[in-house]
Structures are given as structure tokens and as C-alpha cells.
CSV table of C-alpha atoms in Angstrom, one decimal:
chain,number,residue,atom,x,y,z
X,3,SER,CA,230.0,142.7,308.6
X,4,GLN,CA,227.5,145.0,307.2
X,5,THR,CA,223.2,144.5,309.1
X,6,ILE,CA,220.0,145.3,307.8
X,7,HIS,CA,217.4,145.0,310.6
X,8,GLN,CA,214.1,145.9,309.2
X,9,TRP,CA,210.8,145.1,311.1
X,10,PRO,CA,208.4,144.1,311.1
X,11,ALA,CA,208.2,140.9,308.6
X,12,THR,CA,205.0,140.3,307.6
X,13,LEU,CA,201.7,143.3,307.9
X,14,VAL,CA,198.0,143.5,307.7
X,15,GLN,CA,196.8,147.2,307.0
X,16,PRO,CA,193.6,148.8,306.8
X,17,VAL,CA,192.9,150.6,303.8
X,18,GLY,CA,192.9,154.4,304.7
X,19,SER,CA,195.5,153.6,308.1
X,20,PRO,CA,199.6,154.6,308.6
X,21,LEU,CA,201.6,153.3,307.4
X,22,SER,CA,205.2,153.3,309.1
X,23,LEU,CA,208.8,150.9,308.0
X,24,GLU,CA,212.0,151.3,309.9
X,25,CYS,CA,215.5,150.2,308.2
X,26,THR,CA,218.2,150.6,310.0
X,27,VAL,CA,221.6,149.5,309.4
X,28,GLU,CA,225.0,148.7,311.2
X,29,GLY,CA,228.9,147.8,310.3
X,30,THR,CA,228.1,150.9,307.9
X,31,SER,CA,228.4,155.2,307.9
X,32,ASN,CA,227.6,157.4,306.2
X,33,PRO,CA,225.9,154.5,303.3
X,34,ASN,CA,223.8,154.8,300.6
X,35,LEU,CA,220.2,153.8,301.7
X,36,TYR,CA,217.0,152.9,299.7
X,37,TRP,CA,213.9,151.9,299.4
X,38,TYR,CA,212.5,149.4,297.0
X,39,ARG,CA,208.9,147.6,296.1
X,40,GLN,CA,208.8,144.0,295.2
X,41,ALA,CA,205.7,143.5,292.9
X,42,ALA,CA,205.0,140.0,291.2
X,43,GLY,CA,206.2,141.0,287.2
X,44,ARG,CA,207.0,144.2,288.1
X,45,GLY,CA,210.8,143.9,289.6
X,46,LEU,CA,211.4,146.1,291.3
X,47,GLN,CA,210.4,149.4,291.7
X,48,LEU,CA,212.9,152.5,293.6
X,49,LEU,CA,211.0,154.8,295.4
X,50,PHE,CA,213.4,155.7,297.4
X,51,TYR,CA,216.8,157.1,298.4
X,52,SER,CA,218.6,158.5,301.0
X,53,VAL,CA,222.9,160.0,300.4
X,54,GLY,CA,222.5,161.4,303.9
X,55,ILE,CA,220.5,162.5,306.9
X,56,GLY,CA,217.7,164.6,305.6
X,57,GLN,CA,218.6,163.6,302.1
X,58,ILE,CA,215.1,162.1,300.1
X,59,SER,CA,215.1,161.3,296.5
X,60,SER,CA,211.7,159.9,295.9
X,61,GLU,CA,212.0,158.2,292.6
X,62,VAL,CA,208.1,157.3,292.2
X,63,PRO,CA,204.9,160.4,293.3
X,64,GLN,CA,203.3,158.0,295.5
X,65,ASN,CA,201.4,158.4,299.0
X,66,LEU,CA,204.3,157.3,300.1
X,67,SER,CA,207.5,158.9,302.1
X,68,ALA,CA,210.4,158.6,303.6
X,69,SER,CA,212.8,160.6,305.8
X,70,ARG,CA,216.4,159.8,307.7
X,71,PRO,CA,216.5,161.3,311.1
X,72,GLN,CA,219.6,159.3,311.7
X,73,ASP,CA,222.2,158.2,309.9
X,74,ARG,CA,221.9,154.4,310.2
X,75,GLN,CA,218.4,154.8,309.8
X,76,PHE,CA,215.4,155.2,306.6
X,77,ILE,CA,211.6,155.1,307.9
X,78,LEU,CA,209.0,154.5,305.1
X,79,SER,CA,206.3,156.1,306.3
X,80,SER,CA,202.5,157.5,305.2
X,81,LYS,CA,199.3,158.7,306.2
X,82,LYS,CA,196.7,157.2,304.2
X,83,LEU,CA,196.9,153.1,303.0
X,84,LEU,CA,195.4,152.1,299.5
X,85,LEU,CA,194.3,148.8,298.1
X,86,SER,CA,197.9,149.7,295.6
X,87,ASP,CA,200.4,149.5,298.8
X,88,SER,CA,200.5,146.0,299.3
X,89,GLY,CA,203.3,144.4,298.2
X,90,PHE,CA,207.6,144.0,299.3
X,91,TYR,CA,209.4,146.7,300.5
X,92,LEU,CA,212.9,146.2,300.3
X,93,CYS,CA,216.0,148.6,302.6
X,94,ALA,CA,218.8,148.2,301.4
X,95,LEU,CA,222.7,149.7,301.9
X,96,ARG,CA,225.7,150.9,299.7
X,97,GLN,CA,228.8,151.7,301.0
X,98,GLY,CA,231.2,153.0,298.6
X,99,GLU,CA,231.2,153.5,294.8
X,100,ASN,CA,231.9,150.9,293.6
X,101,SER,CA,229.7,148.4,295.0
X,102,PRO,CA,226.5,146.7,294.9
X,103,LEU,CA,223.3,147.1,297.4
X,104,HIS,CA,223.1,144.6,299.6
X,105,PHE,CA,219.6,144.3,300.2
X,106,GLY,CA,217.3,143.1,304.1
X,107,ASN,CA,214.7,140.9,304.4
X,108,GLY,CA,211.9,142.7,303.6
X,109,THR,CA,209.0,143.5,304.5
X,110,ARG,CA,205.9,142.0,303.3
X,111,LEU,CA,202.8,144.5,304.0
X,112,THR,CA,199.1,143.3,302.2
X,113,VAL,CA,196.2,146.2,302.6
X,114,THR,CA,193.0,145.1,303.1
T,21,ALA,CA,214.6,157.1,280.6
T,22,GLN,CA,217.1,154.8,282.5
T,23,SER,CA,216.0,151.5,281.9
T,24,VAL,CA,216.9,147.0,281.8
T,25,SER,CA,214.6,144.7,280.1
T,26,GLN,CA,214.6,140.6,281.1
T,27,HIS,CA,212.8,139.3,278.0
T,28,ASN,CA,212.0,136.4,279.8
T,29,HIS,CA,209.6,136.3,281.7
T,30,HIS,CA,209.9,132.4,283.4
T,31,VAL,CA,212.5,130.3,281.6
T,32,ILE,CA,211.9,125.9,282.9
T,33,LEU,CA,215.2,123.6,282.0
T,34,SER,CA,215.9,120.3,283.5
T,35,GLU,CA,219.1,119.6,285.6
T,36,ALA,CA,222.2,120.2,283.1
T,37,ALA,CA,221.5,121.9,280.9
T,38,SER,CA,222.0,124.6,279.7
T,39,LEU,CA,221.2,128.0,280.6
T,40,GLU,CA,221.3,131.7,279.6
T,41,LEU,CA,219.4,134.9,281.0
T,42,GLY,CA,218.7,137.6,278.4
T,43,CYS,CA,219.4,141.1,280.1
T,44,ASN,CA,219.1,144.6,277.7
T,45,TYR,CA,219.3,147.7,279.4
T,46,SER,CA,219.9,152.0,277.8
T,47,TYR,CA,221.7,154.4,279.9
T,48,GLY,CA,224.9,156.3,278.2
T,49,GLY,CA,228.0,156.7,279.2
T,50,THR,CA,229.0,154.5,281.8
T,51,VAL,CA,227.3,151.1,283.3
T,52,ASN,CA,227.6,149.7,286.4
T,53,LEU,CA,225.6,146.0,285.5
T,54,PHE,CA,224.7,144.0,287.9
T,55,TRP,CA,222.7,140.3,288.5
T,56,TYR,CA,220.6,139.2,291.9
T,57,VAL,CA,219.7,136.1,292.2
T,58,GLN,CA,216.3,136.0,294.9
T,59,TYR,CA,216.6,132.0,296.4
T,60,PRO,CA,212.9,130.7,297.6
T,61,GLY,CA,212.2,132.5,300.4
T,62,GLN,CA,215.5,134.1,300.9
T,63,HIS,CA,217.0,137.5,300.3
T,64,LEU,CA,217.9,138.8,297.4
T,65,GLN,CA,221.4,138.2,297.0
T,66,LEU,CA,224.3,139.5,294.1
T,67,LEU,CA,225.0,136.5,292.3
T,68,LEU,CA,228.3,138.8,290.3
T,69,LYS,CA,228.9,142.6,288.7
T,70,TYR,CA,230.7,144.4,286.4
T,71,PHE,CA,232.0,148.0,286.8
T,72,SER,CA,235.3,148.1,283.8
T,73,GLY,CA,237.7,145.7,283.0
T,74,ASP,CA,237.0,142.1,281.4
T,75,PRO,CA,233.6,142.5,279.9
T,76,LEU,CA,233.4,138.6,281.0
T,77,VAL,CA,232.3,139.0,284.5
T,78,LYS,CA,233.1,135.7,287.0
T,79,GLY,CA,230.0,135.1,289.7
T,80,ILE,CA,229.4,132.4,292.4
T,81,LYS,CA,228.1,129.6,292.1
T,82,GLY,CA,229.3,128.6,288.5
T,83,PHE,CA,227.5,131.4,287.4
T,84,GLU,CA,229.1,134.3,284.7
T,85,ALA,CA,228.2,137.1,282.8
T,86,GLU,CA,229.1,138.9,279.7
T,87,PHE,CA,229.2,142.6,279.4
T,88,ILE,CA,228.1,143.6,275.5
T,89,LYS,CA,228.4,147.0,275.3
T,90,SER,CA,227.6,147.1,271.8
T,91,LYS,CA,225.0,145.4,272.1
T,92,PHE,CA,224.0,146.8,275.4
T,93,SER,CA,223.4,143.6,277.0
T,94,PHE,CA,224.3,141.9,280.3
T,95,ASN,CA,223.1,138.5,279.8
T,96,LEU,CA,223.1,135.8,281.9
T,97,ARG,CA,225.5,132.0,282.0
T,98,LYS,CA,225.9,128.3,283.1
T,99,PRO,CA,226.8,125.9,281.4
T,100,SER,CA,224.9,123.0,284.4
T,101,VAL,CA,222.1,124.5,286.1
T,102,GLN,CA,221.3,122.5,289.5
T,103,TRP,CA,217.8,122.0,291.3
T,104,SER,CA,219.2,124.2,293.2
T,105,ASP,CA,219.5,126.4,290.8
T,106,THR,CA,215.8,127.0,291.2
T,107,ALA,CA,215.1,131.2,292.5
T,108,GLU,CA,214.8,133.9,290.6
T,109,TYR,CA,216.9,136.5,288.7
T,110,PHE,CA,217.0,140.2,288.3
T,111,CYS,CA,219.2,142.5,286.0
T,112,ALA,CA,220.4,145.7,288.3
T,113,ALA,CA,222.7,148.8,286.4
T,114,LYS,CA,223.8,151.4,287.4
T,115,GLY,CA,224.7,154.7,285.8
T,116,GLY,CA,228.4,154.7,286.5
T,117,GLY,CA,229.1,157.6,289.0
T,118,GLY,CA,225.2,157.6,289.8
T,119,ASN,CA,223.3,156.4,292.8
T,120,LYS,CA,219.8,154.7,291.8
T,121,LEU,CA,220.0,151.0,291.0
T,122,THR,CA,217.2,150.2,288.1
T,123,PHE,CA,216.0,146.5,287.8
T,124,GLY,CA,214.8,144.6,285.0
T,125,THR,CA,210.9,142.6,285.7
T,126,GLY,CA,213.2,139.5,287.0
T,127,THR,CA,213.1,135.7,286.0
T,128,GLN,CA,211.8,133.0,287.3
T,129,LEU,CA,213.6,130.3,286.5
T,130,LYS,CA,212.0,126.5,288.0
T,131,VAL,CA,214.9,123.9,287.0
T,132,GLU,CA,213.0,120.5,287.4
T,133,LEU,CA,214.9,116.8,288.0
């Protein structure tokens, strides 16, 4: 079965520091991978998605970036965090056209 | 632009009451629709989905949703809620053949004993 690993579960970082959140998946090959951010009262905002290695589509102009160095690895990064980057970051995968998203457990990021 | 709207942000019900959560979408062409649920302290999980066929979709835990194309709606229903249904519910939509799943802002449901 498909499994999504996200780490760390929680992270506290100062403003201006770099960020790297990693998502790896198991039990699937060539999935579509997604990064969402969940904020209270704002639902889930799609940040990036990837349909294959090295292919990244950006949905929001932020100081965030994403990379997919391997088929089952999706990384969310920032060179300098802002206070507004605080939130709950979710990695998700979709395997196949007519299939729903499956979500990881998420990373709670607090920028201080 | 593609969007999903959930108009009820907070809903409080007593056990055994009936539930209907509204969801409207703005998509042209074929659309795939979903309801996700997030129980306290847990990750998001799929409640039900609609791709084609019967517009009345049955999901887990007694939930159902009806796709009404003319109203661009996909409302979630349950005849009799339980305390354990307390959670946040998200409606989502994707254009047929597309890769992007757009979510609504969510509805917090609290069921009181």
C-alpha cells in the first residue's frame, strides 16, 4: 500500500533561516506529488505539484521552492523564512487519473 | 479561475441531527469532486468521491453527497450525526484530466452529546 513519510512533524525556525521539508513515498511509482499548506480558516492552499522527476509546477509566487530529485522524493525549501510561512505543510500523492489524493501526516512549521 | 466554496465555516449540531454541508465549485467542463475529513489530531482522509455516473455518491461512515451539475454543487449529507463525526470537512474539485486539486476553506463540525 502507498505510504507517505513527512518529517519533521514539528519545526520551529527563526525568521530568515532556511527551510527544507522532505516527503518520501513508498508503495508506488511515478506518482503525482503535491505540497499543500493548511492555515486556519483558509483551507488547503496548493503550493507546488510534480508529475515527474525534475518537473515542478508552482501555484503561488512565494519565497518557497520545491524539487523532485527522485521519483519518490519531494522537497519543499526556502532560503529565508518569513513569519507568514508559518503553517501546516502537507505532502500528498496521487496515483492514476481517477484516484484521489492521499495525504501525509504533515509538518507544523512555526516561524518566530 | 477554478475555485471551491464552502459557505458554512462552523456548524454545531446535536447527536442524531441531520447534516448538510454546502459545497459549490466553479469549473468548466468535466469535474471530479471530493470530500475529505480531518478528525482531531489525524491526517486528512477521503470521505467520498465523484468522477462520473450516479450523481448520488455513498461514502464511508454513512456519508453521502449529491452532484448537481446545474447548481455546480456537491453537498455532503448524513441523516443522523454522531459525536465521533466532530471534525473538519473539506470539499475539493479537480478538472477532469487535470492535475490540480483545489480545496475549499473547510467546515468545522462539532457534534454535541
